[in-house]
């Protein structure tokens, strides 16, 4: 506190400021703090707060655990239907107002009066000359698994008579379904030439076929050259088609289809009608339909009009690759998968048949065969694999063959060598296993978008990107020398800086799970990598 005073001599004012350095408050001394620290009230308060903190901490931990355990999991993707569309031939005029409405289901109409329903995908309608066209929806089991072609009399023998049979195939279902993740098989050489409703002698019975069809999707490969000749009647096959539909067949591949023959042209429409009617009836009961595919060496000459009635036209371009193909040959085939044709069939690539030399003998060096296999198994196209190609089977049939497709009587590559697979140590077989498993499990592989880029005819890259799912990048160096590429700006804006190694060709020294930079990716000679990344 300050005071003002006046001197008696000269009446000057003097301000007494007092002790301005004195503190306004006084804290407790150390001795006093120690005295209060041991006071029962403060001791009790500290213990109470300590216990209360841990109670809250444990409660929050338990709450987090309960939320994680009891919160509903993300919905699983809907089961993939075997067929991309369910055609229903209508005999009478119809109105769109009469169509039933179902949540998540979109009805489509084609100019031929067929109806189809397909979850998940909205069908794009196009007007052409006043008629309505559709894009066949792709929501089927075709994406999840290769189609495995089996020569029945050469695959597995159940009774030691030296001839493979249906019972032998049943005995190998564990290998087919669990080891190589196959969900559909195509049987060739099954039907009798003179009577397509009969199974060839020594190959099994109808009961064997029904039993096999109850375990796995079975497609029958029908040779039209044997069943329907130029003078034959298409109706001769109608009875056989209906017969096998009742036996539980999952589809037909009409082999050696000749569009120049009237018998094949007229018959195709009749067979389609029979299959379509059965598919619709079966769809109502079992939520399944039947595949119809065409196979011809002149597949490129077939117009898209056939795809309005068939689900597939088998594509043999992969077989026609040169022995030492590079990225400039492979890139155009894969690039077709990025340009969807709204009236086209389901994309597919045939990787082997009994009419040509096997996969591993068709390409040199072996890394080319592996690169082709990796790209095809992870592409947006159904791979059609010939028995034995999954482990590098050699041709033992004794017939002269080349790289060119030529019609043969009873085509095959010899008996399946099961002894060769006993150790299960074949590197190519392990690679096929991993690729088939990856295709079956990953949504981006089954339904994702495709981007393909070529780097100076030496490096080929293909990205598979699905919204909300891990992306995959397949990169192959076709040169014998090491090289480096920048994938950040050349592939997609969704490519991040890094990715991890998922699979490699058998000649690669990369370790699984290692991280690589995409802005300067180093590739060894003849090396193929499958990289996983999180899209931006």
Short mmCIF file of C-alpha atoms in Angstrom, two decimals:
data_model
loop_
_atom_site.label_atom_id
_atom_site.label_comp_id
_atom_site.label_asym_id
_atom_site.label_seq_id
_atom_site.Cartn_x
_atom_site.Cartn_y
_atom_site.Cartn_z
CA UNK A 1 0.00 0.00 0.00
CA UNK A 2 1.33 3.46 -0.96
CA UNK A 3 1.04 6.69 1.11
CA UNK A 4 1.53 10.37 0.10
CA UNK A 5 3.30 12.76 2.57
CA UNK A 6 4.27 16.52 2.53
CA UNK A 7 7.54 17.85 3.93
CA UNK A 8 7.12 20.74 6.43
CA UNK A 9 9.96 22.74 4.94
CA UNK A 10 9.19 23.06 1.25
CA UNK A 11 5.78 21.37 1.18
CA UNK A 12 7.03 18.73 -1.29
CA UNK A 13 4.98 15.55 -1.67
CA UNK A 14 6.75 12.30 -0.90
CA UNK A 15 5.18 8.93 -1.89
CA UNK A 16 5.90 6.09 0.45
CA UNK A 17 5.78 2.92 -1.69
CA UNK A 18 6.25 0.54 1.20
CA UNK A 19 7.74 -2.99 0.66
CA UNK A 20 6.78 -3.64 -3.00
CA UNK A 21 8.91 -6.83 -3.18
CA UNK A 22 6.83 -8.67 -0.60
CA UNK A 23 4.77 -11.57 -2.05
CA UNK A 24 1.01 -11.24 -1.87
CA UNK A 25 0.56 -14.96 -1.10
CA UNK A 26 2.59 -17.47 0.87
CA UNK A 27 2.78 -21.22 -0.15
CA UNK A 28 3.13 -24.18 2.13
CA UNK A 29 6.55 -25.16 3.24
CA UNK A 30 7.98 -28.62 2.55
CA UNK A 31 7.36 -29.71 6.10
CA UNK A 32 3.71 -28.61 5.86
CA UNK A 33 3.21 -30.43 2.51
CA UNK A 34 4.63 -33.64 3.99
CA UNK A 35 2.35 -33.20 6.97
CA UNK A 36 -0.77 -32.93 4.72
CA UNK A 37 0.43 -35.77 2.45
CA UNK A 38 0.02 -38.21 5.26
CA UNK A 39 -3.34 -36.82 6.25
CA UNK A 40 -5.99 -39.64 6.13
CA UNK A 41 -8.36 -37.52 3.99
CA UNK A 42 -5.85 -36.93 1.21
CA UNK A 43 -4.56 -40.48 1.33
CA UNK A 44 -8.11 -41.77 0.87
CA UNK A 45 -8.81 -39.34 -2.01
CA UNK A 46 -5.67 -40.36 -3.88
CA UNK A 47 -6.48 -44.06 -3.55
CA UNK A 48 -10.04 -43.44 -4.72
CA UNK A 49 -8.90 -41.57 -7.84
CA UNK A 50 -6.29 -44.23 -8.63
CA UNK A 51 -8.82 -47.04 -8.38
CA UNK A 52 -11.38 -45.02 -10.40
CA UNK A 53 -8.86 -44.52 -13.24
CA UNK A 54 -8.19 -48.23 -13.61
CA UNK A 55 -11.89 -49.07 -13.41
CA UNK A 56 -12.57 -46.72 -16.33
CA UNK A 57 -9.57 -48.08 -18.27
CA UNK A 58 -10.62 -51.72 -17.86
CA UNK A 59 -14.23 -50.83 -18.73
CA UNK A 60 -13.16 -49.15 -21.97
CA UNK A 61 -10.98 -52.15 -22.88
CA UNK A 62 -13.80 -54.59 -22.27
CA UNK A 63 -16.18 -52.35 -24.20
CA UNK A 64 -13.86 -52.35 -27.21
CA UNK A 65 -13.57 -56.15 -27.06
CA UNK A 66 -17.35 -56.56 -26.83
CA UNK A 67 -17.87 -54.22 -29.80
CA UNK A 68 -15.36 -56.16 -31.91
CA UNK A 69 -16.80 -59.57 -30.99
CA UNK A 70 -20.50 -58.81 -31.23
CA UNK A 71 -20.57 -56.29 -34.07
CA UNK A 72 -21.99 -58.00 -37.21
CA UNK A 73 -19.33 -58.89 -39.76
CA UNK A 74 -19.30 -57.47 -43.26
CA UNK A 75 -21.69 -59.23 -45.56
CA UNK A 76 -20.11 -61.94 -47.67
CA UNK A 77 -20.30 -61.48 -51.45
CA UNK A 78 -23.33 -63.19 -52.88
CA UNK A 79 -22.76 -66.66 -54.22
CA UNK A 80 -21.76 -66.56 -57.88
CA UNK A 81 -24.31 -68.11 -60.15
CA UNK A 82 -23.03 -70.64 -62.65
CA UNK A 83 -24.53 -68.82 -65.61
CA UNK A 84 -24.41 -65.09 -66.48
CA UNK A 85 -27.96 -64.93 -67.74
CA UNK A 86 -31.13 -66.96 -67.62
CA UNK A 87 -32.84 -66.81 -71.00
CA UNK A 88 -36.54 -67.56 -71.10
CA UNK A 89 -38.17 -67.98 -74.49
CA UNK A 90 -41.61 -66.47 -74.41
CA UNK A 91 -44.30 -67.89 -76.63
CA UNK A 92 -46.71 -64.97 -76.19
CA UNK A 93 -46.33 -61.18 -76.24
CA UNK A 94 -45.46 -59.65 -72.91
CA UNK A 95 -45.48 -56.29 -71.18
CA UNK A 96 -42.78 -54.85 -68.97
CA UNK A 97 -45.49 -53.94 -66.46
CA UNK A 98 -46.19 -57.63 -65.87
CA UNK A 99 -42.62 -58.48 -64.86
CA UNK A 100 -42.18 -59.27 -61.15
CA UNK A 101 -40.13 -56.80 -59.17
CA UNK A 102 -37.45 -58.07 -56.87
CA UNK A 103 -35.05 -56.06 -54.79
CA UNK A 104 -31.54 -56.03 -56.29
CA UNK A 105 -32.71 -57.78 -59.46
CA UNK A 106 -32.89 -56.18 -62.88
CA UNK A 107 -34.88 -57.65 -65.74
CA UNK A 108 -33.46 -57.37 -69.24
CA UNK A 109 -35.07 -57.82 -72.61
CA UNK A 110 -33.41 -58.77 -75.87
CA UNK A 111 -34.75 -58.33 -79.36
CA UNK A 112 -35.43 -62.07 -79.49
CA UNK A 113 -37.94 -61.84 -76.66
CA UNK A 114 -35.78 -63.43 -73.99
CA UNK A 115 -35.91 -62.40 -70.39
CA UNK A 116 -33.06 -62.61 -67.94
CA UNK A 117 -32.43 -61.57 -64.38
CA UNK A 118 -29.11 -60.93 -62.76
CA UNK A 119 -28.30 -59.49 -59.32
CA UNK A 120 -25.62 -56.85 -58.74
CA UNK A 121 -25.28 -55.54 -62.29
CA UNK A 122 -27.57 -53.05 -63.96
CA UNK A 123 -27.98 -54.03 -67.55
CA UNK A 124 -27.14 -51.46 -70.16
CA UNK A 125 -29.76 -51.13 -72.85
CA UNK A 126 -28.88 -50.01 -76.35
CA UNK A 127 -31.23 -49.05 -79.13
CA UNK A 128 -30.45 -50.49 -82.56
CA UNK A 129 -32.92 -50.00 -85.40
CA UNK A 130 -35.77 -49.68 -82.96
CA UNK A 131 -34.97 -52.98 -81.22
CA UNK A 132 -33.61 -53.43 -77.71
CA UNK A 133 -30.21 -55.04 -77.27
CA UNK A 134 -28.55 -56.07 -74.03
CA UNK A 135 -25.14 -56.69 -72.58
CA UNK A 136 -25.07 -60.22 -71.15
CA UNK A 137 -24.50 -59.59 -67.43
CA UNK A 138 -21.33 -61.05 -65.97
CA UNK A 139 -22.31 -62.33 -62.53
CA UNK A 140 -21.56 -65.99 -62.66
CA UNK A 141 -19.26 -68.77 -61.50
CA UNK A 142 -17.24 -68.36 -64.68
CA UNK A 143 -15.04 -65.77 -62.94
CA UNK A 144 -14.09 -67.78 -59.88
CA UNK A 145 -12.55 -70.88 -61.44
CA UNK A 146 -10.99 -72.21 -64.64
CA UNK A 147 -12.84 -74.83 -66.67
CA UNK A 148 -10.81 -78.04 -66.51
CA UNK A 149 -11.02 -80.18 -69.67
CA UNK A 150 -10.71 -83.93 -69.09
CA UNK A 151 -10.31 -86.74 -71.60
CA UNK A 152 -12.40 -89.36 -69.79
CA UNK A 153 -10.60 -92.50 -70.98
CA UNK A 154 -7.16 -91.03 -70.17
CA UNK A 155 -7.67 -89.33 -66.81
CA UNK A 156 -8.19 -91.89 -64.03
CA UNK A 157 -8.85 -95.65 -64.07
CA UNK A 158 -11.01 -97.04 -61.26
CA UNK A 159 -11.02 -100.76 -62.13
CA UNK A 160 -7.49 -101.36 -63.48
CA UNK A 161 -8.66 -102.16 -67.00
CA UNK A 162 -6.29 -99.58 -68.47
CA UNK A 163 -9.11 -97.22 -69.47
CA UNK A 164 -10.12 -94.12 -67.57
CA UNK A 165 -13.75 -93.82 -66.51
CA UNK A 166 -16.28 -91.67 -64.66
CA UNK A 167 -15.72 -93.54 -61.41
CA UNK A 168 -12.03 -92.71 -61.71
CA UNK A 169 -12.85 -89.01 -62.05
CA UNK A 170 -15.01 -89.24 -58.93
CA UNK A 171 -12.07 -90.74 -57.05
CA UNK A 172 -9.93 -87.74 -58.04
CA UNK A 173 -12.40 -85.04 -56.99
CA UNK A 174 -10.29 -84.11 -53.98
CA UNK A 175 -7.42 -83.32 -56.33
CA UNK A 176 -9.68 -81.40 -58.72
CA UNK A 177 -11.63 -79.40 -56.15
CA UNK A 178 -9.23 -78.99 -53.23
CA UNK A 179 -5.75 -79.07 -54.80
CA UNK A 180 -6.30 -77.03 -57.95
CA UNK A 181 -9.56 -75.23 -56.97
CA UNK A 182 -11.58 -76.31 -60.01
CA UNK A 183 -15.35 -75.83 -59.83
CA UNK A 184 -16.28 -77.02 -63.34
CA UNK A 185 -14.98 -79.79 -65.58
CA UNK A 186 -15.56 -80.35 -69.30
CA UNK A 187 -15.65 -84.00 -70.37
CA UNK A 188 -14.56 -84.92 -73.88
CA UNK A 189 -14.73 -88.34 -75.50
CA UNK A 190 -17.67 -89.36 -73.29
CA UNK A 191 -20.55 -89.89 -75.73
CA UNK A 192 -21.02 -92.69 -78.21
CA UNK A 193 -20.65 -91.51 -81.81
CA UNK A 194 -23.72 -93.32 -83.07
CA UNK A 195 -25.95 -92.52 -80.09
CA UNK A 196 -25.26 -89.30 -78.14
CA UNK A 197 -27.55 -90.45 -75.34
CA UNK A 198 -25.17 -93.32 -74.57
CA UNK A 199 -21.86 -93.27 -72.71
CA UNK A 200 -19.02 -95.04 -74.51
CA UNK A 201 -18.36 -98.59 -73.47
CA UNK A 202 -16.07 -99.03 -70.43
CA UNK A 203 -16.35 -95.35 -69.44
CA UNK A 204 -19.12 -95.78 -66.88
CA UNK A 205 -22.86 -95.70 -66.44
CA UNK A 206 -25.55 -93.07 -66.24
CA UNK A 207 -25.57 -93.48 -62.45
CA UNK A 208 -21.84 -92.67 -62.41
CA UNK A 209 -22.51 -89.49 -64.39
CA UNK A 210 -25.38 -88.44 -62.11
CA UNK A 211 -23.18 -89.03 -59.07
CA UNK A 212 -20.33 -87.00 -60.57
CA UNK A 213 -22.69 -84.17 -61.53
CA UNK A 214 -23.95 -84.01 -57.95
CA UNK A 215 -20.42 -83.19 -56.72
CA UNK A 216 -19.14 -80.77 -59.37
CA UNK A 217 -20.34 -78.84 -62.41
CA UNK A 218 -20.01 -81.16 -65.41
CA UNK A 219 -19.95 -79.85 -68.98
CA UNK A 220 -20.18 -82.27 -71.90
CA UNK A 221 -18.12 -81.56 -75.00
CA UNK A 222 -20.17 -82.70 -78.01
CA UNK A 223 -18.46 -83.21 -81.36
CA UNK A 224 -20.99 -81.98 -83.90
CA UNK A 225 -18.98 -83.50 -86.74
CA UNK A 226 -19.80 -86.92 -85.28
CA UNK A 227 -23.39 -86.26 -84.18
CA UNK A 228 -24.75 -83.87 -86.83
CA UNK A 229 -23.28 -84.31 -90.29
CA UNK A 230 -24.04 -82.20 -93.30
CA UNK A 231 -27.03 -84.39 -94.09
CA UNK A 232 -27.95 -85.17 -90.49
CA UNK A 233 -30.98 -83.83 -88.71
CA UNK A 234 -30.56 -81.37 -85.84
CA UNK A 235 -33.46 -83.04 -84.07
CA UNK A 236 -31.26 -86.10 -83.59
CA UNK A 237 -29.33 -84.13 -80.98
CA UNK A 238 -32.39 -82.54 -79.35
CA UNK A 239 -33.26 -85.80 -77.62
CA UNK A 240 -29.68 -86.15 -76.36
CA UNK A 241 -29.61 -82.58 -75.03
CA UNK A 242 -32.85 -83.11 -73.10
CA UNK A 243 -31.59 -86.47 -71.85
CA UNK A 244 -28.39 -85.06 -70.35
CA UNK A 245 -30.16 -82.01 -68.96
CA UNK A 246 -32.32 -84.34 -66.89
CA UNK A 247 -29.17 -86.18 -65.77
CA UNK A 248 -27.83 -82.95 -64.24
CA UNK A 249 -25.36 -81.67 -66.84
CA UNK A 250 -24.13 -78.12 -66.19
CA UNK A 251 -23.52 -77.22 -69.81
CA UNK A 252 -22.56 -78.15 -73.35
CA UNK A 253 -19.63 -77.23 -75.55
CA UNK A 254 -20.66 -77.73 -79.16
CA UNK A 255 -17.31 -78.63 -80.70
CA UNK A 256 -16.46 -78.27 -84.41
CA UNK A 257 -19.41 -75.97 -84.96
CA UNK A 258 -19.60 -75.01 -88.64
CA UNK A 259 -21.70 -71.89 -89.36
CA UNK A 260 -21.67 -72.74 -93.07
CA UNK A 261 -23.64 -75.93 -92.52
CA UNK A 262 -27.40 -75.47 -92.47
CA UNK A 263 -27.73 -78.43 -90.11
CA UNK A 264 -25.53 -76.65 -87.55
CA UNK A 265 -27.20 -73.28 -88.06
CA UNK A 266 -30.73 -74.63 -87.64
CA UNK A 267 -29.70 -77.02 -84.92
CA UNK A 268 -28.01 -74.33 -82.85
CA UNK A 269 -31.25 -72.39 -82.45
CA UNK A 270 -33.14 -75.56 -81.54
CA UNK A 271 -30.55 -76.67 -78.99
CA UNK A 272 -30.51 -73.20 -77.51
CA UNK A 273 -34.28 -73.26 -77.14
CA UNK A 274 -34.20 -76.64 -75.37
CA UNK A 275 -31.42 -75.49 -73.01
CA UNK A 276 -33.08 -72.12 -72.36
CA UNK A 277 -36.39 -73.70 -71.39
CA UNK A 278 -34.66 -76.15 -69.08
CA UNK A 279 -32.48 -73.39 -67.60
CA UNK A 280 -35.47 -71.27 -66.71
CA UNK A 281 -37.28 -74.18 -65.08
CA UNK A 282 -34.15 -75.19 -63.20
CA UNK A 283 -33.57 -71.61 -62.10
CA UNK A 284 -36.93 -71.60 -60.37
CA UNK A 285 -36.00 -74.74 -58.42
CA UNK A 286 -32.27 -74.63 -57.80
CA UNK A 287 -31.03 -71.14 -58.66
CA UNK A 288 -28.84 -72.62 -61.42
CA UNK A 289 -28.72 -72.60 -65.19
CA UNK A 290 -26.92 -74.35 -68.03
CA UNK A 291 -23.91 -73.22 -70.07
CA UNK A 292 -24.02 -73.21 -73.87
CA UNK A 293 -20.66 -72.68 -75.63
CA UNK A 294 -19.50 -72.93 -79.22
CA UNK A 295 -16.11 -74.25 -80.28
CA UNK A 296 -14.70 -73.80 -83.76
CA UNK A 297 -11.24 -73.19 -85.18
CA UNK A 298 -12.70 -70.25 -87.11
CA UNK A 299 -14.01 -68.63 -83.93
CA UNK A 300 -12.86 -65.17 -85.02
CA UNK A 301 -15.24 -65.33 -87.98
CA UNK A 302 -18.33 -65.86 -85.82
CA UNK A 303 -20.30 -62.65 -85.44
CA UNK A 304 -21.67 -61.32 -82.17
CA UNK A 305 -25.11 -62.53 -83.18
CA UNK A 306 -24.14 -66.00 -81.91
CA UNK A 307 -23.48 -64.54 -78.49
CA UNK A 308 -27.12 -63.63 -78.15
CA UNK A 309 -27.87 -67.33 -77.86
CA UNK A 310 -24.55 -68.74 -76.58
CA UNK A 311 -22.70 -67.80 -73.43
CA UNK A 312 -19.23 -68.45 -74.79
CA UNK A 313 -17.38 -68.81 -78.08
CA UNK A 314 -14.12 -70.52 -77.20
CA UNK A 315 -11.09 -68.34 -77.93
CA UNK A 316 -7.95 -70.18 -79.15
CA UNK A 317 -5.69 -67.14 -79.64
CA UNK A 318 -3.44 -68.08 -76.69
CA UNK A 319 -2.61 -71.38 -78.39
CA UNK A 320 -1.60 -69.52 -81.54
CA UNK A 321 1.09 -67.45 -79.80
CA UNK A 322 4.57 -68.05 -81.17
CA UNK A 323 7.00 -70.15 -79.14
CA UNK A 324 9.09 -67.11 -78.11
CA UNK A 325 6.26 -64.56 -77.92
CA UNK A 326 6.86 -61.23 -76.21
CA UNK A 327 4.66 -58.51 -74.80
CA UNK A 328 3.81 -57.12 -78.24
CA UNK A 329 1.97 -60.41 -79.06
CA UNK A 330 0.32 -60.94 -75.68
CA UNK A 331 -0.77 -57.36 -75.06
CA UNK A 332 -3.43 -57.13 -77.84
CA UNK A 333 -5.16 -60.28 -76.54
CA UNK A 334 -5.32 -58.98 -72.97
CA UNK A 335 -6.23 -55.48 -74.13
CA UNK A 336 -9.49 -56.85 -75.55
CA UNK A 337 -10.57 -57.48 -71.96
CA UNK A 338 -10.48 -53.74 -71.22
CA UNK A 339 -12.89 -52.87 -74.03
CA UNK A 340 -16.17 -54.54 -73.12
CA UNK A 341 -18.53 -55.26 -75.98
CA UNK A 342 -22.10 -55.05 -74.75
CA UNK A 343 -23.26 -57.85 -77.03
CA UNK A 344 -20.23 -60.16 -76.66
CA UNK A 345 -19.97 -63.52 -74.90
CA UNK A 346 -18.14 -64.18 -71.69
CA UNK A 347 -14.42 -63.66 -72.34
CA UNK A 348 -12.32 -66.82 -72.22
CA UNK A 349 -8.98 -68.22 -73.37
CA UNK A 350 -8.31 -71.87 -74.20
CA UNK A 351 -4.82 -72.69 -72.91
CA UNK A 352 -4.54 -76.24 -74.23
CA UNK A 353 -6.25 -79.02 -76.19
CA UNK A 354 -5.50 -82.58 -77.20
CA UNK A 355 -4.85 -81.46 -80.78
CA UNK A 356 -1.67 -79.47 -80.01
CA UNK A 357 1.48 -80.09 -78.01
CA UNK A 358 1.13 -79.42 -74.25
CA UNK A 359 1.61 -76.05 -72.62
CA UNK A 360 5.18 -76.45 -71.32
CA UNK A 361 6.40 -77.84 -74.65
CA UNK A 362 4.74 -75.10 -76.66
CA UNK A 363 6.82 -72.16 -75.38
CA UNK A 364 10.54 -71.64 -74.92
CA UNK A 365 12.00 -70.84 -72.47
CA UNK A 366 9.72 -72.25 -69.78
CA UNK A 367 9.38 -68.80 -68.23
CA UNK A 368 7.25 -67.83 -71.27
CA UNK A 369 4.79 -70.60 -70.48
CA UNK A 370 4.66 -69.47 -66.85
CA UNK A 371 4.13 -65.84 -67.85
CA UNK A 372 1.28 -66.80 -70.16
CA UNK A 373 -0.27 -68.94 -67.43
CA UNK A 374 -0.01 -66.18 -64.80
CA UNK A 375 -1.56 -63.52 -67.01
CA UNK A 376 -4.41 -65.82 -68.08
CA UNK A 377 -5.23 -67.14 -64.61
CA UNK A 378 -5.54 -63.57 -63.28
CA UNK A 379 -7.23 -61.97 -66.31
CA UNK A 380 -10.88 -61.01 -66.71
CA UNK A 381 -11.47 -64.10 -68.85
CA UNK A 382 -12.29 -67.69 -68.00
CA UNK A 383 -9.19 -69.89 -68.51
CA UNK A 384 -9.94 -73.29 -70.06
CA UNK A 385 -7.16 -75.65 -68.98
CA UNK A 386 -6.40 -79.08 -70.46
CA UNK A 387 -5.73 -81.93 -68.04
CA UNK A 388 -2.07 -82.23 -67.06
CA UNK A 389 -1.11 -78.70 -68.12
CA UNK A 390 -1.33 -77.62 -64.48
CA UNK A 391 1.87 -79.53 -63.66
CA UNK A 392 3.62 -79.57 -67.05
CA UNK A 393 2.51 -82.94 -68.41
CA UNK A 394 4.34 -84.16 -71.51
CA UNK A 395 2.52 -85.58 -74.53
CA UNK A 396 2.58 -89.38 -74.42
CA UNK A 397 -0.20 -90.26 -76.90
CA UNK A 398 2.29 -91.14 -79.65
CA UNK A 399 0.55 -89.10 -82.36
CA UNK A 400 2.50 -86.44 -84.29
CA UNK A 401 1.42 -82.94 -83.28
CA UNK A 402 2.46 -79.35 -83.84
CA UNK A 403 1.59 -75.93 -82.50
CA UNK A 404 -1.24 -75.56 -85.00
CA UNK A 405 -4.82 -76.59 -84.31
CA UNK A 406 -5.80 -79.51 -86.52
CA UNK A 407 -8.78 -81.78 -86.30
CA UNK A 408 -7.87 -85.20 -84.93
CA UNK A 409 -9.74 -88.39 -84.18
CA UNK A 410 -9.85 -88.95 -80.41
CA UNK A 411 -7.49 -86.06 -79.49
CA UNK A 412 -5.60 -86.42 -76.19
CA UNK A 413 -2.15 -86.02 -74.67
CA UNK A 414 -1.89 -89.51 -73.21
CA UNK A 415 -2.69 -90.91 -69.79
CA UNK A 416 -2.62 -88.66 -66.75
CA UNK A 417 0.65 -89.29 -64.91
CA UNK A 418 -0.47 -89.52 -61.29
CA UNK A 419 2.86 -90.95 -60.10
CA UNK A 420 4.52 -87.75 -61.26
CA UNK A 421 2.32 -85.83 -58.83
CA UNK A 422 2.84 -88.04 -55.79
CA UNK A 423 5.56 -85.88 -54.14
CA UNK A 424 3.61 -82.68 -55.04
CA UNK A 425 6.97 -80.92 -55.32
CA UNK A 426 6.63 -79.64 -58.88
CA UNK A 427 7.22 -75.91 -58.95
CA UNK A 428 4.84 -75.32 -61.87
CA UNK A 429 2.11 -77.25 -60.06
CA UNK A 430 2.56 -75.11 -56.95
CA UNK A 431 2.38 -71.98 -59.09
CA UNK A 432 -0.88 -73.17 -60.66
CA UNK A 433 -2.30 -73.97 -57.21
CA UNK A 434 -1.52 -70.49 -55.91
CA UNK A 435 -2.94 -68.81 -59.01
CA UNK A 436 -6.17 -70.83 -58.88
CA UNK A 437 -6.57 -70.08 -55.17
CA UNK A 438 -5.93 -66.38 -55.73
CA UNK A 439 -8.52 -66.26 -58.52
CA UNK A 440 -11.08 -68.04 -56.37
CA UNK A 441 -10.58 -65.81 -53.31
CA UNK A 442 -9.99 -62.30 -54.64
CA UNK A 443 -12.89 -60.14 -55.80
CA UNK A 444 -10.59 -57.86 -57.83
CA UNK A 445 -9.50 -60.84 -59.93
CA UNK A 446 -13.05 -62.06 -60.53
CA UNK A 447 -14.82 -58.74 -61.14
CA UNK A 448 -12.27 -55.91 -61.10
CA UNK A 449 -11.40 -53.55 -63.92
CA UNK A 450 -8.45 -54.34 -66.19
CA UNK A 451 -5.67 -52.01 -67.34
CA UNK A 452 -2.92 -53.29 -69.66
CA UNK A 453 0.29 -51.43 -70.60
CA UNK A 454 3.23 -52.38 -72.80
CA UNK A 455 6.80 -51.08 -72.33
CA UNK A 456 8.93 -51.31 -75.49
CA UNK A 457 7.80 -54.87 -76.33
CA UNK A 458 9.88 -56.14 -73.42
CA UNK A 459 7.79 -55.50 -70.31
CA UNK A 460 4.05 -56.10 -70.00
CA UNK A 461 1.97 -54.95 -67.04
CA UNK A 462 -1.67 -55.70 -66.22
CA UNK A 463 -3.55 -54.21 -63.27
CA UNK A 464 -6.74 -55.66 -61.74
CA UNK A 465 -8.51 -53.10 -59.57
CA UNK A 466 -11.80 -53.61 -57.73
CA UNK A 467 -13.45 -50.92 -55.65
CA UNK A 468 -13.04 -51.58 -51.93
CA UNK A 469 -10.69 -54.54 -52.47
CA UNK A 470 -6.93 -55.07 -52.74
CA UNK A 471 -5.58 -54.45 -56.23
CA UNK A 472 -3.16 -56.67 -58.13
CA UNK A 473 -0.43 -55.83 -60.61
CA UNK A 474 1.10 -58.48 -62.88
CA UNK A 475 4.44 -57.45 -64.44
CA UNK A 476 6.62 -59.57 -66.74
CA UNK A 477 10.00 -58.92 -68.30
CA UNK A 478 10.36 -60.81 -71.60
CA UNK A 479 14.02 -59.91 -72.05
CA UNK A 480 16.95 -62.00 -70.87
CA UNK A 481 18.50 -58.85 -69.37
CA UNK A 482 17.39 -57.06 -66.21
CA UNK A 483 15.44 -53.83 -66.61
CA UNK A 484 13.49 -51.24 -64.60
CA UNK A 485 10.12 -49.58 -65.21
CA UNK A 486 8.09 -46.77 -63.67
CA UNK A 487 4.52 -47.96 -63.10
CA UNK A 488 3.18 -44.99 -61.13
CA UNK A 489 2.08 -42.77 -64.00
CA UNK A 490 1.78 -45.31 -66.82
CA UNK A 491 -0.79 -47.75 -65.38
CA UNK A 492 -3.43 -45.98 -63.31
CA UNK A 493 -3.84 -43.06 -60.94
CA UNK A 494 -4.89 -45.61 -58.30
CA UNK A 495 -1.46 -47.24 -58.20
CA UNK A 496 0.34 -46.32 -54.91
CA UNK A 497 4.04 -45.92 -54.34
CA UNK A 498 4.64 -49.48 -53.09
CA UNK A 499 3.25 -52.99 -53.27
CA UNK A 500 4.02 -56.39 -51.80
CA UNK A 501 5.03 -59.57 -53.66
CA UNK A 502 2.27 -62.21 -53.73
CA UNK A 503 3.50 -64.64 -56.41
CA UNK A 504 6.48 -64.96 -58.72
CA UNK A 505 7.57 -67.10 -61.65
CA UNK A 506 9.65 -70.09 -60.59
CA UNK A 507 12.90 -68.48 -61.78
CA UNK A 508 12.48 -65.45 -59.50
CA UNK A 509 14.48 -64.97 -56.31
CA UNK A 510 12.02 -62.53 -54.72
CA UNK A 511 10.65 -63.48 -51.33
CA UNK A 512 6.90 -63.48 -50.75
CA UNK A 513 5.73 -60.45 -48.78
CA UNK A 514 8.66 -58.22 -49.70
CA UNK A 515 7.82 -54.61 -50.61
CA UNK A 516 8.84 -53.05 -53.92
CA UNK A 517 8.69 -49.47 -55.19
CA UNK A 518 6.51 -48.93 -58.26
CA UNK A 519 8.31 -45.77 -59.37
CA UNK A 520 11.50 -47.76 -60.04
CA UNK A 521 10.58 -51.45 -60.22
CA UNK A 522 13.61 -53.62 -60.90
CA UNK A 523 12.92 -56.78 -62.93
CA UNK A 524 15.32 -59.63 -63.55
CA UNK A 525 15.50 -61.28 -66.96
CA UNK A 526 12.45 -63.45 -67.82
CA UNK A 527 10.92 -62.64 -64.42
CA UNK A 528 7.17 -62.34 -63.76
CA UNK A 529 5.80 -60.81 -60.54
CA UNK A 530 2.33 -60.61 -59.03
CA UNK A 531 2.12 -57.63 -56.68
CA UNK A 532 -0.66 -56.65 -54.30
CA UNK A 533 -1.44 -53.05 -53.37
CA UNK A 534 -4.05 -50.87 -51.73
CA UNK A 535 -5.62 -48.65 -54.43
CA UNK A 536 -5.59 -44.92 -53.77
#
